[in-house]
PDB file of C-alpha atoms in Angstrom:
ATOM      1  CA  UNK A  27     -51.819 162.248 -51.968  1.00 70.00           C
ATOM      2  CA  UNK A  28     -50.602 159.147 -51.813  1.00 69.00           C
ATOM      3  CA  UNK A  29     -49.756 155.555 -49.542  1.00 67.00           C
ATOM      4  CA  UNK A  30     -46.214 154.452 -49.425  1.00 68.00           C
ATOM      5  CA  UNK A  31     -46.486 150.758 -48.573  1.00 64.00           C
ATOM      6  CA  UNK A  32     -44.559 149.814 -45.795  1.00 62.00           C
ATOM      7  CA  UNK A  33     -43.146 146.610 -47.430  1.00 63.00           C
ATOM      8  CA  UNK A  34     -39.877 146.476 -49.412  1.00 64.00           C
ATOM      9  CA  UNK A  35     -40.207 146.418 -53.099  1.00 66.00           C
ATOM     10  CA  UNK A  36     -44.111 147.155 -53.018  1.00 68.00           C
ATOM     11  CA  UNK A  37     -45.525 148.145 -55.786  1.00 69.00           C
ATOM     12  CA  UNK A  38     -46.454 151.660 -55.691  1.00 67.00           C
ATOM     13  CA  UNK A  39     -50.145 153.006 -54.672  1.00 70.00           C
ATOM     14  CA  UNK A  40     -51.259 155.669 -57.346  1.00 73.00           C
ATOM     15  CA  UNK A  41     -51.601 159.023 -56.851  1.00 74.00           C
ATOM     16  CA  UNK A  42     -54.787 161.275 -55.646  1.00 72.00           C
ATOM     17  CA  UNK A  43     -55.556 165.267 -56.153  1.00 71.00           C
ATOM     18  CA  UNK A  44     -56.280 166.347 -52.775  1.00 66.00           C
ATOM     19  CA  UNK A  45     -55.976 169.767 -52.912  1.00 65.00           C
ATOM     20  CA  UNK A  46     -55.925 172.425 -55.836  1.00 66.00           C
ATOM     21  CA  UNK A  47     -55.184 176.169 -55.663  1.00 63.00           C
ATOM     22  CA  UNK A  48     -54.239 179.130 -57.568  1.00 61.00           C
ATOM     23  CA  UNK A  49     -50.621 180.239 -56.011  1.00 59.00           C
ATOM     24  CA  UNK A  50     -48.419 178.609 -53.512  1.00 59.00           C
ATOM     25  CA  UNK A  51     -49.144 176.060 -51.089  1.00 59.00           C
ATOM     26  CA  UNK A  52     -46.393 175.953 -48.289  1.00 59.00           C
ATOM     27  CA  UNK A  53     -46.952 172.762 -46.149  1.00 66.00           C
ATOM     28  CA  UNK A  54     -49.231 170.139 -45.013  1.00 73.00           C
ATOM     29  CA  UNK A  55     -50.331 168.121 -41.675  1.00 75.00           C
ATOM     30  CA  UNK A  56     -52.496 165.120 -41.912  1.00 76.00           C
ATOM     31  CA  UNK A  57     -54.456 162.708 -39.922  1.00 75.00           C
ATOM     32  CA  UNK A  58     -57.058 159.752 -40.102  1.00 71.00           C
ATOM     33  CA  UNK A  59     -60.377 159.871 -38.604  1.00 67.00           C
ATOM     34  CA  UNK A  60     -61.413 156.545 -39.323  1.00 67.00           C
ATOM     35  CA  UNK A  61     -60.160 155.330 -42.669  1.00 67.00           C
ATOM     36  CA  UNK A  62     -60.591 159.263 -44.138  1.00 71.00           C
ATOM     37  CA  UNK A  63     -57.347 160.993 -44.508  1.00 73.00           C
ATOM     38  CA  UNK A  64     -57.723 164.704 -43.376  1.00 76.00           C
ATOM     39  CA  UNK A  65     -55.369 167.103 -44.745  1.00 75.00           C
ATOM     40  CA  UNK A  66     -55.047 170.870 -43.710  1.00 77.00           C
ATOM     41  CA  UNK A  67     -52.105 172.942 -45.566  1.00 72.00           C
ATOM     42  CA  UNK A  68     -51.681 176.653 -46.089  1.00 66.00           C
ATOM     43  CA  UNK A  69     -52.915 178.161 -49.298  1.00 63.00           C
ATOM     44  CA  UNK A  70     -52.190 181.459 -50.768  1.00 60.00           C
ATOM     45  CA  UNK A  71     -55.129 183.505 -51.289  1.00 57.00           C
ATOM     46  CA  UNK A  72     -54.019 185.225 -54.760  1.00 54.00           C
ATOM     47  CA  UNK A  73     -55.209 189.137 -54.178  1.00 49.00           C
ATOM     48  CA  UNK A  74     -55.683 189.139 -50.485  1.00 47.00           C
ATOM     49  CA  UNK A  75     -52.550 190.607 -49.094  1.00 43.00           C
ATOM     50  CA  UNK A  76     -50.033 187.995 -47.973  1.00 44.00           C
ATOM     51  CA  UNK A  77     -52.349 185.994 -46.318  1.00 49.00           C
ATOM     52  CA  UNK A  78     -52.132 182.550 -45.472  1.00 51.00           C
ATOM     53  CA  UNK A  79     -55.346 180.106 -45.203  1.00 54.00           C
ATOM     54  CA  UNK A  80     -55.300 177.108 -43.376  1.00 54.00           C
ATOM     55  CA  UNK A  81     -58.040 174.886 -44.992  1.00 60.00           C
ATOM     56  CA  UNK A  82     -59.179 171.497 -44.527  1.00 64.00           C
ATOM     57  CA  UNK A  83     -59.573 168.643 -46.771  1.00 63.00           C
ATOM     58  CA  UNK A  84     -61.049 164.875 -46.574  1.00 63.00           C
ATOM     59  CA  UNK A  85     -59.887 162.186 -49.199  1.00 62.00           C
ATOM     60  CA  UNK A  86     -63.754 161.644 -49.552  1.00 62.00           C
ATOM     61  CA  UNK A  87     -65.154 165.493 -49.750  1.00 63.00           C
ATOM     62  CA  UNK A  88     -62.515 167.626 -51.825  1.00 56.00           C
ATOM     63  CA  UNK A  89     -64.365 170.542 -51.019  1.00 60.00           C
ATOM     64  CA  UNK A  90     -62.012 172.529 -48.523  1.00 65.00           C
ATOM     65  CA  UNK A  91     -63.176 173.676 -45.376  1.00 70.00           C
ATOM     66  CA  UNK A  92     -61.969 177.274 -44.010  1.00 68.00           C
ATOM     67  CA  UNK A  93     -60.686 177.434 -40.757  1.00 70.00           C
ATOM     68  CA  UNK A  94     -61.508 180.767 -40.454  1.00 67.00           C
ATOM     69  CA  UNK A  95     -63.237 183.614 -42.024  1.00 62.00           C
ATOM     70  CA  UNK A  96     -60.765 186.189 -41.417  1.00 68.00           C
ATOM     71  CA  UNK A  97     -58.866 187.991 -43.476  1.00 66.00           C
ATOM     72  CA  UNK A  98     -55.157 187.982 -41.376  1.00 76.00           C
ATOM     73  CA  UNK A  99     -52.624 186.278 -42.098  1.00 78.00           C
ATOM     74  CA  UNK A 100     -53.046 182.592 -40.644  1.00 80.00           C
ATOM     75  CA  UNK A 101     -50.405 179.945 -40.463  1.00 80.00           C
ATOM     76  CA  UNK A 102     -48.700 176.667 -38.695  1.00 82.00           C
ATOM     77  CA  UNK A 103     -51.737 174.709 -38.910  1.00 82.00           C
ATOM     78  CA  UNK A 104     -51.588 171.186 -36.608  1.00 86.00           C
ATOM     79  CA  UNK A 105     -54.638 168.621 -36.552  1.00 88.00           C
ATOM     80  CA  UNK A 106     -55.266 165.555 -34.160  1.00 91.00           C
ATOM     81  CA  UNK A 107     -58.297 163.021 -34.880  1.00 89.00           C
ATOM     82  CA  UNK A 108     -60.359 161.686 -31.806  1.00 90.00           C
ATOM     83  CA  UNK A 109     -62.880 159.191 -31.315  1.00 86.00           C
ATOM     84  CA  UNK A 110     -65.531 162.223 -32.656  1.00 85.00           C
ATOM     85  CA  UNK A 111     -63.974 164.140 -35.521  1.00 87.00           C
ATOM     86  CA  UNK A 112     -61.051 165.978 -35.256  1.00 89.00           C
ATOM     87  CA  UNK A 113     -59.562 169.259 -34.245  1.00 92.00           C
ATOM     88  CA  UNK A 114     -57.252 171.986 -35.788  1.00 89.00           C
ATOM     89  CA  UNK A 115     -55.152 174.416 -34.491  1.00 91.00           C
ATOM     90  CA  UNK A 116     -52.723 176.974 -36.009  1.00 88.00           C
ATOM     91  CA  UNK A 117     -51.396 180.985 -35.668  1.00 89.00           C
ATOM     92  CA  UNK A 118     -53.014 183.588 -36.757  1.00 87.00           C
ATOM     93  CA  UNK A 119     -51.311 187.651 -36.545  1.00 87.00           C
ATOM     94  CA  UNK A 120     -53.750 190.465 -36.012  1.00 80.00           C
ATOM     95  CA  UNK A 121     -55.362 192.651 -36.954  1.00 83.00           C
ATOM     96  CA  UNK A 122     -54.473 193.848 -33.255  1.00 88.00           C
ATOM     97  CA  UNK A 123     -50.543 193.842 -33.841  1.00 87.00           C
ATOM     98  CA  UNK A 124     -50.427 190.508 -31.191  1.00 91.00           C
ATOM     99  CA  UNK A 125     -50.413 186.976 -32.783  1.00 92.00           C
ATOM    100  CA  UNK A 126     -53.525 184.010 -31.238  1.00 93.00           C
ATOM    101  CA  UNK A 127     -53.721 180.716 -30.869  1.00 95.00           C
ATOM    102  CA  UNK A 128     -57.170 179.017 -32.183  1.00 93.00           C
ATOM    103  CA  UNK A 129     -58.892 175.884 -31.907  1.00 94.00           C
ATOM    104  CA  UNK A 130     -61.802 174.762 -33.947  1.00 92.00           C
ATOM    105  CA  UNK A 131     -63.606 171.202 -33.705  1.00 92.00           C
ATOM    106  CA  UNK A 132     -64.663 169.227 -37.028  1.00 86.00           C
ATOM    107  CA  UNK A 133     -66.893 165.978 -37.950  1.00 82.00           C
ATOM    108  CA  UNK A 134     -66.591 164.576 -41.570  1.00 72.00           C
ATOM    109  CA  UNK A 135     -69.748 166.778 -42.418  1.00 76.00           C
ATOM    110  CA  UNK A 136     -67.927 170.015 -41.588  1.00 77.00           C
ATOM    111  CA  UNK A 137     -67.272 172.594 -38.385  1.00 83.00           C
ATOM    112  CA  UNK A 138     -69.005 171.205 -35.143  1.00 89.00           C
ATOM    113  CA  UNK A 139     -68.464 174.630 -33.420  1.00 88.00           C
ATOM    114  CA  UNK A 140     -69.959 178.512 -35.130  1.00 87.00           C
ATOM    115  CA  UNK A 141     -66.583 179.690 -34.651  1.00 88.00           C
ATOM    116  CA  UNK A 142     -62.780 179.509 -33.750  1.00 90.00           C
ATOM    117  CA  UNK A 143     -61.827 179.434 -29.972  1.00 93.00           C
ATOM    118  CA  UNK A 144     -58.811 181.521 -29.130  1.00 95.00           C
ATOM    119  CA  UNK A 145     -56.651 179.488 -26.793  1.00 96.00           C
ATOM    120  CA  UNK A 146     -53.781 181.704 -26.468  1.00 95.00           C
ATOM    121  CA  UNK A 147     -52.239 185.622 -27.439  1.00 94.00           C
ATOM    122  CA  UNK A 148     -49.236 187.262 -27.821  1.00 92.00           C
ATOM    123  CA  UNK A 149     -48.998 191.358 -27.641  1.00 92.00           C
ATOM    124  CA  UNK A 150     -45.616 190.979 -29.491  1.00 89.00           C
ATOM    125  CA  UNK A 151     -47.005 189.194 -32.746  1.00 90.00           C
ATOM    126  CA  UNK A 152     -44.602 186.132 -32.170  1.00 89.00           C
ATOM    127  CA  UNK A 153     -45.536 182.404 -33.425  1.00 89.00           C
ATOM    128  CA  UNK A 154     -47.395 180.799 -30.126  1.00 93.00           C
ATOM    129  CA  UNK A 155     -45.475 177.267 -30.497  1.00 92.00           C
ATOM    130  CA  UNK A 156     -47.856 174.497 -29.726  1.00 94.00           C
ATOM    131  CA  UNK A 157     -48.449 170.993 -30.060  1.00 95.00           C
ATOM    132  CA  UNK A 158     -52.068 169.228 -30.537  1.00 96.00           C
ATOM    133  CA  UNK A 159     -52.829 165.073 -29.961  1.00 96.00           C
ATOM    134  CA  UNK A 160     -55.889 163.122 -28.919  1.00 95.00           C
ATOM    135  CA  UNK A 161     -56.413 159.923 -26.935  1.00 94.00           C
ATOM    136  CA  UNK A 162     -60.049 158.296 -27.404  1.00 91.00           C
ATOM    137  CA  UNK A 163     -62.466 161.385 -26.879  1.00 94.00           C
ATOM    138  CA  UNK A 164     -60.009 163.799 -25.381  1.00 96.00           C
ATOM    139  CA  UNK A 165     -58.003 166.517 -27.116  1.00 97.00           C
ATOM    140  CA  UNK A 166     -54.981 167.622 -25.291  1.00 97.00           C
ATOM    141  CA  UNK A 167     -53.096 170.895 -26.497  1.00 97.00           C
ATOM    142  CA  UNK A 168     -49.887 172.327 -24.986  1.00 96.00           C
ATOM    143  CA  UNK A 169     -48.672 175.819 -25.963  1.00 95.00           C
ATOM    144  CA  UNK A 170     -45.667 178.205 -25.198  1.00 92.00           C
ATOM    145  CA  UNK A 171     -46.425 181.179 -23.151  1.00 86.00           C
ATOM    146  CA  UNK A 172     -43.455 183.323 -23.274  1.00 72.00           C
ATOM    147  CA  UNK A 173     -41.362 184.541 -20.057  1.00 63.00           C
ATOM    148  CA  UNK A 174     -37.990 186.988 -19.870  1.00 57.00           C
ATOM    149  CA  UNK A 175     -35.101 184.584 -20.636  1.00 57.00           C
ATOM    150  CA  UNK A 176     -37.135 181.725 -21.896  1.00 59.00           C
ATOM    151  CA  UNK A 177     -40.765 180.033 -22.519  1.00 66.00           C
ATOM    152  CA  UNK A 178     -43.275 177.912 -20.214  1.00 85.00           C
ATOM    153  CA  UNK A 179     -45.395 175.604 -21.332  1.00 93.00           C
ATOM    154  CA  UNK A 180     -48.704 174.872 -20.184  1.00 94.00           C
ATOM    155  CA  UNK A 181     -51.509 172.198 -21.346  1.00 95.00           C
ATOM    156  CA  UNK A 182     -55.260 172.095 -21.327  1.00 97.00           C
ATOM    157  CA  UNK A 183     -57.487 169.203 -22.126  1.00 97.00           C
ATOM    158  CA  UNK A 184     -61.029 169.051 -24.566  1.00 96.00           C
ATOM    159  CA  UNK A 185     -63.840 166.923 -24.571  1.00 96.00           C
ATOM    160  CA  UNK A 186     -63.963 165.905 -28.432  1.00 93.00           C
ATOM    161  CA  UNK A 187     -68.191 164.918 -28.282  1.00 92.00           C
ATOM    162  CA  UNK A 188     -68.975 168.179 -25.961  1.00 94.00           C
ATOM    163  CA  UNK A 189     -66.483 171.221 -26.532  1.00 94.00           C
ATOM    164  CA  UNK A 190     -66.302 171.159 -22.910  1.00 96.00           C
ATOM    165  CA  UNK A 191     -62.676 171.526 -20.655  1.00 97.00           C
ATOM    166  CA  UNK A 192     -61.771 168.789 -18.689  1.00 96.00           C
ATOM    167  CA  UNK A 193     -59.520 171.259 -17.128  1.00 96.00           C
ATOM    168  CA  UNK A 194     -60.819 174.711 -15.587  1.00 95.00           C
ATOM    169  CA  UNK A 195     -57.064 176.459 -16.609  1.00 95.00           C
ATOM    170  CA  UNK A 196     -54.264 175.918 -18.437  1.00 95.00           C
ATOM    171  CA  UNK A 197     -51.815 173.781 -16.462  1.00 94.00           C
ATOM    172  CA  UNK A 198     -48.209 174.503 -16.311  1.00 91.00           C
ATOM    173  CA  UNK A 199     -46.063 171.856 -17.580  1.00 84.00           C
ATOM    174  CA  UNK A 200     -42.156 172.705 -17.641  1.00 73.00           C
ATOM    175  CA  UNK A 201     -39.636 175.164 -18.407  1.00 78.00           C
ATOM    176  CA  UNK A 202     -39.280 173.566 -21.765  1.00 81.00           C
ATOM    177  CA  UNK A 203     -38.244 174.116 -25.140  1.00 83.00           C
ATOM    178  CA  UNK A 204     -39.380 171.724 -28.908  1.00 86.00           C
ATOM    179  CA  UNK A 205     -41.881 170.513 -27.110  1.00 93.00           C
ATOM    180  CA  UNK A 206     -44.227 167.865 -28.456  1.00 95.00           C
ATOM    181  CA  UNK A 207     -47.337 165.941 -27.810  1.00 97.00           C
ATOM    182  CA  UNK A 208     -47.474 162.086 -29.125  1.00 96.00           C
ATOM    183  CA  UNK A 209     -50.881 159.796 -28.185  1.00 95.00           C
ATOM    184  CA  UNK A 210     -50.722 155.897 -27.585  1.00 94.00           C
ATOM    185  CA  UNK A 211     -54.651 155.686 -27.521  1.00 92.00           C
ATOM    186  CA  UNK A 212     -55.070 155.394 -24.038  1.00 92.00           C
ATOM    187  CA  UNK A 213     -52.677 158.263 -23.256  1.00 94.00           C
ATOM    188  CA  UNK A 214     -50.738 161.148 -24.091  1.00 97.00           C
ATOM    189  CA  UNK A 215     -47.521 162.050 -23.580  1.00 97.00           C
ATOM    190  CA  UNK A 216     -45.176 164.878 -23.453  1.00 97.00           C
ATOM    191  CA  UNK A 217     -41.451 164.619 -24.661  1.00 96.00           C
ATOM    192  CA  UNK A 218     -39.510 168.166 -24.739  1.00 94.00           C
ATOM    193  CA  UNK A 219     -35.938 169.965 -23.682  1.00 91.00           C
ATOM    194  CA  UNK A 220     -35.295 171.673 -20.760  1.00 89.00           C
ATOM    195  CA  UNK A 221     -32.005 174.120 -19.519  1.00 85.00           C
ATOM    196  CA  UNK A 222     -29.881 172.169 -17.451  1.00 83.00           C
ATOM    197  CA  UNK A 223     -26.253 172.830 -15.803  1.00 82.00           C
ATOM    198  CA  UNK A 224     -24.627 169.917 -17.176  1.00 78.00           C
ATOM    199  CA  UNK A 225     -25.462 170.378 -20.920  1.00 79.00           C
ATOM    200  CA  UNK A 226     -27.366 172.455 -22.818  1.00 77.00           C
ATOM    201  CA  UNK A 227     -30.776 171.148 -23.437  1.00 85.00           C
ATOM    202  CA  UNK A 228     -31.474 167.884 -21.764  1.00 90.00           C
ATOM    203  CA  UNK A 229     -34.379 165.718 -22.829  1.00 93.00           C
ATOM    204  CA  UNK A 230     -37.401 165.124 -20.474  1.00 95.00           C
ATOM    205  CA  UNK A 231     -40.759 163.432 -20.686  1.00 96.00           C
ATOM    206  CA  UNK A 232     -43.765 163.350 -18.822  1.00 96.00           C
ATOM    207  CA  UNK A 233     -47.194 160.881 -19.300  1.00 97.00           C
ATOM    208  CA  UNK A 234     -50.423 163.048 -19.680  1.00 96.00           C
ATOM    209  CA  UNK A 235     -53.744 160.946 -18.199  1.00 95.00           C
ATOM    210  CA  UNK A 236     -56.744 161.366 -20.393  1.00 93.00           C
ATOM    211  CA  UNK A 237     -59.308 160.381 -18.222  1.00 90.00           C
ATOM    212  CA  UNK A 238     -61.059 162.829 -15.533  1.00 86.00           C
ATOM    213  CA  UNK A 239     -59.016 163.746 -13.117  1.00 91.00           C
ATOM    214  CA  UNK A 240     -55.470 165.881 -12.614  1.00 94.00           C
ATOM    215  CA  UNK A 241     -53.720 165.485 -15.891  1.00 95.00           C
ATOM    216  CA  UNK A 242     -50.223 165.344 -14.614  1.00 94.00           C
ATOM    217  CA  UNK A 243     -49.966 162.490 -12.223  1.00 92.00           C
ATOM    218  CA  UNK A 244     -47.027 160.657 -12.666  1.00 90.00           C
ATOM    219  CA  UNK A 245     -42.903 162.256 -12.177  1.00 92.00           C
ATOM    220  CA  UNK A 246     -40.935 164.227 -14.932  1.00 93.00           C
ATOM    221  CA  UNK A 247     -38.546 161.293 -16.284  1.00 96.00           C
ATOM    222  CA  UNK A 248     -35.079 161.356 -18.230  1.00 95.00           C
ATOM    223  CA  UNK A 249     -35.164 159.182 -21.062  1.00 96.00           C
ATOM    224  CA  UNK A 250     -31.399 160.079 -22.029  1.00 94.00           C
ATOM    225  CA  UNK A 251     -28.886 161.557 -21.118  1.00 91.00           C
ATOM    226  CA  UNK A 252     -27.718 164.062 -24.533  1.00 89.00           C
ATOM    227  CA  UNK A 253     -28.715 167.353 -25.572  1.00 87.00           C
ATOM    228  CA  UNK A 254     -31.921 167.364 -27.671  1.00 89.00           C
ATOM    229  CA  UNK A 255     -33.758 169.610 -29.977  1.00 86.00           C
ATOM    230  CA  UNK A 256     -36.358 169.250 -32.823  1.00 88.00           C
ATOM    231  CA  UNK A 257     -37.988 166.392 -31.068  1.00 92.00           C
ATOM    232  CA  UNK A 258     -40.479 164.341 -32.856  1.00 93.00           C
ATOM    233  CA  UNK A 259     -42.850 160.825 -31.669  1.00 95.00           C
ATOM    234  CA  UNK A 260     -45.004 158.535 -32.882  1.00 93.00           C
ATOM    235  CA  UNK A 261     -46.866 155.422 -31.079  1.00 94.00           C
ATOM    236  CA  UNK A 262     -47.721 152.136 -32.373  1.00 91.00           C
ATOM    237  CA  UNK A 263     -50.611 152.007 -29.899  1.00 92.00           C
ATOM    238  CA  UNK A 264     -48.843 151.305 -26.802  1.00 94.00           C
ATOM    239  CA  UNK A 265     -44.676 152.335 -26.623  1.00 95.00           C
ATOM    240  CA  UNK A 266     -43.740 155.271 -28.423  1.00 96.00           C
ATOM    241  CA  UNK A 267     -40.751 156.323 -30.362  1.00 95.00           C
ATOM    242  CA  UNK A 268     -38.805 160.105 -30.307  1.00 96.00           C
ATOM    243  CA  UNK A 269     -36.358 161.337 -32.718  1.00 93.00           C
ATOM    244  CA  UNK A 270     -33.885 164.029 -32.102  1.00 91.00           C
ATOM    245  CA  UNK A 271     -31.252 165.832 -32.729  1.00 88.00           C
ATOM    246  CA  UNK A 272     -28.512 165.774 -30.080  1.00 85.00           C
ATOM    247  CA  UNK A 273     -26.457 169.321 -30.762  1.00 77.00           C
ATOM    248  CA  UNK A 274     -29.195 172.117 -30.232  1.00 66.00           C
ATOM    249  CA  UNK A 275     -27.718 174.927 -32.648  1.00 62.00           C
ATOM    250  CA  UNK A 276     -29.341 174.681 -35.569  1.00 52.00           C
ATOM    251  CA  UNK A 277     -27.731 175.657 -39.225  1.00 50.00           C
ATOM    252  CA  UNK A 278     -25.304 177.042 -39.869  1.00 54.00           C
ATOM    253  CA  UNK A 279     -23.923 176.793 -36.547  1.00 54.00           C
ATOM    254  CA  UNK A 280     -22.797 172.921 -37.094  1.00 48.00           C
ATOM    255  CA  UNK A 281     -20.177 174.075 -39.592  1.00 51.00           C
ATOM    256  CA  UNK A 282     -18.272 175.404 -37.052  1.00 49.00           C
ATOM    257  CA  UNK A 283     -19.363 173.526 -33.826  1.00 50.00           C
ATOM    258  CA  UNK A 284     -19.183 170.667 -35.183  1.00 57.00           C
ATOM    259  CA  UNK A 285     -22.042 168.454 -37.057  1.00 65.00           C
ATOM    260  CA  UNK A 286     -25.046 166.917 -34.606  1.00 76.00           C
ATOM    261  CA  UNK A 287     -26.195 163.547 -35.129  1.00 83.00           C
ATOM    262  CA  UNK A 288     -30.354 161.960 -35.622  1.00 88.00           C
ATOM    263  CA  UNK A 289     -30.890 159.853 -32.944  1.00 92.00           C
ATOM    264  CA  UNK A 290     -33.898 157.342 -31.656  1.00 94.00           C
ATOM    265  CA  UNK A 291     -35.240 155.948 -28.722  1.00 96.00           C
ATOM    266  CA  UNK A 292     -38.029 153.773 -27.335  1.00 96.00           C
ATOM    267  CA  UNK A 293     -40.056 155.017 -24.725  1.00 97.00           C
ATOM    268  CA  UNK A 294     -42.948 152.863 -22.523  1.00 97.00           C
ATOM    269  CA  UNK A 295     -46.492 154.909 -21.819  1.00 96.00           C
ATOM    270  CA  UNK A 296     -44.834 156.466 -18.397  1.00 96.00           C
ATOM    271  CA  UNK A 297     -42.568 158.584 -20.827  1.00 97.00           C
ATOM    272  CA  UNK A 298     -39.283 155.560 -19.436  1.00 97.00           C
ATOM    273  CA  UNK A 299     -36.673 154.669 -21.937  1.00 97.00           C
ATOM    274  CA  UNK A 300     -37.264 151.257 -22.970  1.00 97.00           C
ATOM    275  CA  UNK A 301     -33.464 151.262 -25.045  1.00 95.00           C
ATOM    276  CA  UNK A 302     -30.180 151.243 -23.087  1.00 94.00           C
ATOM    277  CA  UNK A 303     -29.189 153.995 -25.506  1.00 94.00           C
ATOM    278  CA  UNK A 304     -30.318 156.139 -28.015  1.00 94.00           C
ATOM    279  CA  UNK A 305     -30.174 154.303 -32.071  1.00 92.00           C
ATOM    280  CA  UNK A 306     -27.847 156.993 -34.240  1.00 90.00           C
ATOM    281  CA  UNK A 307     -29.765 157.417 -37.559  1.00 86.00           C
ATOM    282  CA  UNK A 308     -27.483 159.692 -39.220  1.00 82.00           C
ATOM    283  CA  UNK A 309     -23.947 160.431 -37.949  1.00 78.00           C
ATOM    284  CA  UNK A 310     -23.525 163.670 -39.554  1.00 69.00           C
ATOM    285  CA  UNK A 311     -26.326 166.056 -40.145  1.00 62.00           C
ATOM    286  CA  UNK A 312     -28.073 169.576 -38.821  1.00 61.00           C
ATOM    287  CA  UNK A 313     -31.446 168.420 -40.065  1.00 64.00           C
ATOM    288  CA  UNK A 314     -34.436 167.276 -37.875  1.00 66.00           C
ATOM    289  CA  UNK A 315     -36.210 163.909 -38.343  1.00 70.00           C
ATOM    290  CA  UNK A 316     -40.036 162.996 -38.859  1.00 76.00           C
ATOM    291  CA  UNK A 317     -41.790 159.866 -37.764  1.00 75.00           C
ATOM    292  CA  UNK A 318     -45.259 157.896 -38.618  1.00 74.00           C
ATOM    293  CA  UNK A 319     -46.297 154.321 -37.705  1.00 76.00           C
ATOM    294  CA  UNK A 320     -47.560 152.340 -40.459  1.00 70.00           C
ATOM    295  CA  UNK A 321     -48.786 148.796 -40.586  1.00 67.00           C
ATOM    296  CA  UNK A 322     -46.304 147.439 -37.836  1.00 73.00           C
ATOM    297  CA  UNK A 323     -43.491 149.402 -39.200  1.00 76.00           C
TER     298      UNK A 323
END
């Protein structure tokens, strides 16, 4: 692993083993808890079927962590860092035929609960989509729970110091699609697509309160007026900025549609556009778009 420094023509940070295995590592998400870097990627386990480990690594303990203990196949890991530790949560299919959803809390000295905690399950073994942030000592999670002609979202919020829900069910969110969770600190919120009659996929956001108290308690808001799929966000501890892609047919469908452009936009806590218009990053491309904030940048 490695820092890119955010100024032009800095010199380059050297390089740091993170992670080792024997076989084929297939992605990585990462977070801070303090000023430790947490990564958690998939690792094959060479002689285990096809399986898929999610494991965890700190910049100052290369020891990995398992997730979990078991022996399916286990994949699409996400982590979020609170005020207390941080929290992981990824797929994992069987050995029932359906497909879960876990959770499991950590500190910097290892697993703070015995086990995983299922959140979610599928009978037809399909990837639960899902989206994981935190906003001082509160996790909030949103996940996909499938319906005939589409998916509904719904949300549920964690206590990072007790393990305890701030919310006694999962609360529905939207009729939504590439949904994602972003955090300013002080808040989360919730940008994703929804069917509309006008276009195919309009873009919709909604602030999520962290404190006690109903989580949804502010109006659904339009931050543009485009199609959008594979949404991303990032905060620079107040606004936040979302990335999209503004023709919702992924490849190859843009050779004969016609290509989609990246697009950006500012957006206040309350989920409002804070641009008159969407910034086009790329004119021409089917390709989604990642963001961080870094040092002002």
């Amino acid at each position: 692993w490695t820092e890119e420094p955010a100024g032009i023509g800095a010199p380059p940070l050297p390089h740091e083993q993170l992670f080792s295995c024997t076989g084929t590592a297939y992605g990585v998400a990462a977070t801070r808890v303090g000023s430790t870097l947490v990564a958690v990627t998939d690792a094959y386990r060479a002689g285990v079927s096809t399986s898929i480990d999610p494991v965890v690594t700190t910049s100052d303990n290369l020891s990995n962590t398992v997730l979990s203990s078991s022996a399916t196949l286990q994949a699409t890991p996400q982590v979020a860092s609170s005020a207390n530790g941080y929290a992981v949560a990824w797929n994992e299919y069987g050995p029932d035929g359906s497909s879960h959803l876990y959770l499991r809390r950590f500190s910097s000295a290892g697993p703070i609960e015995a086990a995983p905690r299922e959140l979610a399950s599928d009978a037809s073994g399909h990837e639960i989509a899902a989206s994981i942030t935190a906003a001082g000592d509160t996790y909030v999670i949103a996940w996909a729970t499938f319906v005939p002609g589409g998916s509904n979202y719904v949300l549920r919020r964690l206590s990072a110091t007790t393990g305890s829900w701030l919310d006694a069910e999962p609360v529905p969110l939207a009729n939504a699609e590439d949904l994602v969770l972003g955090s300013n600190g002080q808040g989360a919120l919730a940008v994703y697509s929804i069917d509309c009659p006008s276009q195919p996929r309009c873009l919709r956001a909604r602030a999520i309160a962290t404190d006690p108290g109903a989580p949804l308690r502010s109006n659904e808001t339009i931050p543009a007026a485009i199609p959008a799929s594979g949404i991303s966000i990032a905060s620079n501890g107040h606004d936040y900025l979302i990335a999209w892609n503004d023709n919702p047919c992924p490849p190859p469908c843009g050779d004969v549609v016609g290509f989609s452009r990246s697009v950006a936009l500012r957006l206040a806590a309350d989920g409002t556009a804070l641009d008159a218009a969407p910034i086009v990053l790329v004119e021409r491309t089917n390709y989604d778009s990642e963001i961080v904030w870094s040092r002002g940048n």
